[in-house]
Amino acid sequence: MDAAAELSVTTTAKGGAAGQVAISPTVAVEISNATTQAVLLAGPDLTTSGDIELKATQQGEVESSASGDVAGSKVGIGISLVLAIPTHIVSASAGR
């Protein structure tokens, strides 16, 4: 039994401000949850002439970015923040 998954997540935040007093907070929040499981559940007896293989694979990519432009003639304040919280679970199990 083979379970395979691919995941690609991209999060982008852009901001900007202009004026005499320019303030530009930019925040990107990325929360990704991915679960890949190969599970052989309880059931009737299995008959096989060889080994039984359980395999689970996952390829995940998470890319996050935040940017901002500030143009203040007197004061310019800018901040960019990225928060990425990936939870990726991969398992193979036999419930027998």
Rosetta silent file (secondary structure, phi, psi, omega in degrees, C-alpha in Angstrom):
SEQUENCE: MDAAAELSVTTTAKGGAAGQVAISPTVAVEISNATTQAVLLAGPDLTTSGDIELKATQQGEVESSASGDVAGSKVGIGISLVLAIPTHIVSASAGR
SCORE:     score description
SCORE:     0.000 S_00000001
   1 L     0.000  134.568 -176.853    0.000    0.000    0.000 S_00000001
   2 E  -133.457  125.383  174.578    1.397    3.372   -0.995 S_00000001
   3 E  -118.914  128.038 -178.262    0.065    6.805   -0.043 S_00000001
   4 E  -136.478  145.620  178.944    1.720    9.861   -1.580 S_00000001
   5 E  -146.546  148.430  173.217    0.946   13.578   -1.493 S_00000001
   6 E  -126.030  139.869 -177.680    2.426   16.803   -2.788 S_00000001
   7 E  -138.652  133.415  175.246    1.665   20.195   -1.300 S_00000001
   8 E  -137.267  121.631 -178.710    2.702   23.677   -2.356 S_00000001
   9 E  -126.257  129.804  177.037    1.522   26.775   -0.504 S_00000001
  10 E  -126.962  127.785  177.825    2.504   30.361   -1.328 S_00000001
  11 E  -124.777  128.838 -178.874    1.453   33.352    0.751 S_00000001
  12 E  -133.623  132.800  174.962    2.323   36.913   -0.257 S_00000001
  13 E  -127.092  132.990  177.576    1.419   40.204    1.429 S_00000001
  14 E  -130.651  140.687  179.467    2.254   43.635    0.017 S_00000001
  15 E  -145.745  173.309  178.760    1.526   47.016    1.533 S_00000001
  16 E  -174.744  160.521  178.223    2.488   50.621    1.285 S_00000001
  17 E  -154.903  151.397  177.329    1.780   54.132    2.509 S_00000001
  18 E  -145.824  156.655  179.568    2.632   57.697    1.517 S_00000001
  19 E   142.944 -170.636  177.008    2.043   61.159    2.969 S_00000001
  20 E   -64.045  -46.089  175.062    3.573   63.468    5.532 S_00000001
  21 E  -120.155  112.100 -176.490    3.427   60.678    8.095 S_00000001
  22 E  -113.498  124.323  178.577    3.384   57.259    6.448 S_00000001
  23 E  -127.534  125.780 -176.217    2.906   54.073    8.465 S_00000001
  24 E  -136.681   95.332  170.471    2.693   50.715    6.706 S_00000001
  25 E   -87.924  135.736  177.763    2.413   47.440    8.622 S_00000001
  26 E  -128.810  127.962 -176.151    2.324   44.375    6.366 S_00000001
  27 E  -131.308  132.967  172.956    1.573   40.909    7.721 S_00000001
  28 E  -119.633  125.125  178.096    1.458   37.513    5.985 S_00000001
  29 E  -120.777  125.258 -179.036    0.058   34.551    7.932 S_00000001
  30 E  -125.359  120.738  176.180    0.250   31.076    6.451 S_00000001
  31 E  -124.013  114.014  178.828   -1.263   28.049    8.205 S_00000001
  32 E  -122.036  136.188  177.663   -1.067   24.779    6.291 S_00000001
  33 E  -125.132  125.471  178.637   -2.211   21.377    7.485 S_00000001
  34 E  -141.127  130.440  178.506   -1.472   18.247    5.483 S_00000001
  35 E  -127.117  128.046  176.525   -1.847   14.625    6.540 S_00000001
  36 E  -123.803  122.557 -176.519   -0.749   11.646    4.450 S_00000001
  37 E  -134.375  138.550  166.831   -1.511    8.176    5.814 S_00000001
  38 E  -114.720  113.673 -173.186   -1.201    4.610    4.616 S_00000001
  39 E  -129.922  128.603  173.153   -3.306    2.516    7.008 S_00000001
  40 E  -103.613  104.698 -175.236   -4.143   -1.181    6.938 S_00000001
  41 L   -79.934  165.343  176.543   -7.222   -1.422    9.157 S_00000001
  42 L   -62.933  147.904 -179.736   -8.467   -4.427   11.106 S_00000001
  43 L   177.931 -162.319  179.437  -10.539   -6.836    9.066 S_00000001
  44 L   -64.786  162.011 -179.998  -10.655  -10.373    7.779 S_00000001
  45 L   -58.287  144.385  176.236   -7.461  -12.387    7.501 S_00000001
  46 L  -106.565  140.705  175.171   -5.173  -11.568    4.581 S_00000001
  47 L  -117.275  128.303 -178.690   -3.375  -14.199    2.568 S_00000001
  48 L  -140.703  153.974  178.448   -0.262  -13.175    0.696 S_00000001
  49 L   -95.858    0.350 -179.716    2.612  -14.928   -1.002 S_00000001
  50 L  -151.784 -162.153 -179.603    5.101  -12.247    0.072 S_00000001
  51 L   -74.558  154.563  171.986    5.640   -9.261    2.285 S_00000001
  52 L  -107.679  128.241 -178.591    3.095   -6.523    2.772 S_00000001
  53 L  -116.986  130.417  173.157    4.553   -3.026    2.551 S_00000001
  54 L  -110.623  128.104 -176.538    2.927    0.130    3.855 S_00000001
  55 E  -140.039  133.408  176.194    4.511    3.336    2.620 S_00000001
  56 E  -130.897  129.790  177.989    3.565    6.996    3.071 S_00000001
  57 E  -134.403  150.368  178.852    5.449    9.909    1.520 S_00000001
  58 E  -146.791  133.023  174.607    4.799   13.622    1.382 S_00000001
  59 E  -118.362  117.479 -176.998    6.615   16.413   -0.364 S_00000001
  60 E  -126.100  144.217  177.647    5.660   19.838    0.916 S_00000001
  61 E  -134.948  127.583  178.263    6.774   23.340    0.116 S_00000001
  62 E  -124.901  123.859 -179.746    5.731   26.432    2.031 S_00000001
  63 E  -130.407  124.203 -179.444    6.796   29.885    0.843 S_00000001
  64 E  -131.758  142.151  177.052    5.711   33.104    2.554 S_00000001
  65 E  -148.794  151.960  176.148    6.730   36.708    2.009 S_00000001
  66 E  -140.455  136.842  178.725    5.711   40.172    3.136 S_00000001
  67 E  -147.054  155.656  178.957    6.908   43.512    1.771 S_00000001
  68 E  -153.023  152.372  177.122    5.975   47.145    2.050 S_00000001
  69 E  -120.023  136.158  179.164    6.944   50.554    0.694 S_00000001
  70 E  -127.713  131.270  176.015    6.820   53.740    2.745 S_00000001
  71 E  -132.715   94.163  179.282    7.214   57.275    1.412 S_00000001
  72 E  -112.653  130.250 -179.659    6.800   59.855    4.166 S_00000001
  73 E   -72.691  -25.611  176.814    7.836   63.462    3.682 S_00000001
  74 E  -115.342  -47.121 -178.302    8.316   63.880    7.454 S_00000001
  75 E  -139.369  135.312  175.157    8.066   60.415    8.995 S_00000001
  76 E  -133.672  124.716 -179.406    8.006   56.966    7.434 S_00000001
  77 E  -129.412  127.454  178.475    7.563   53.768    9.425 S_00000001
  78 E  -137.199  143.398  175.296    7.309   50.341    7.861 S_00000001
  79 E  -144.852  138.141  176.606    7.281   46.833    9.213 S_00000001
  80 E  -125.467  133.525 -176.458    6.804   43.514    7.445 S_00000001
  81 E  -134.450  135.127  174.953    6.079   40.304    9.328 S_00000001
  82 E  -121.211  131.247  175.161    5.680   36.723    8.144 S_00000001
  83 E  -126.012  113.458  178.869    4.252   33.977   10.347 S_00000001
  84 E  -114.832  126.638 -179.598    4.274   30.469    8.872 S_00000001
  85 E  -127.606   83.899  177.171    2.800   27.572   10.834 S_00000001
  86 E   -87.591  135.070  173.530    3.016   24.359    8.818 S_00000001
  87 E  -125.188  101.976 -176.952    1.701   21.128   10.365 S_00000001
  88 E  -120.145  124.443 -175.623    2.519   18.220    8.089 S_00000001
  89 E  -121.696  132.400  177.627    1.993   14.650    9.273 S_00000001
  90 E  -131.107  128.783  179.802    3.067   11.479    7.458 S_00000001
  91 E  -151.471  151.584  172.508    2.416    7.979    8.812 S_00000001
  92 E  -133.382  128.426 -176.434    2.094    4.356    7.788 S_00000001
  93 E  -152.495  158.226  176.099    0.558    1.863   10.197 S_00000001
  94 E  -118.046  122.912  179.973   -1.205   -1.471   10.509 S_00000001
  95 L   -93.589   47.525 -178.733   -4.163   -1.686   12.860 S_00000001
  96 L  -121.596    0.000    0.000   -3.908   -5.437   13.231 S_00000001
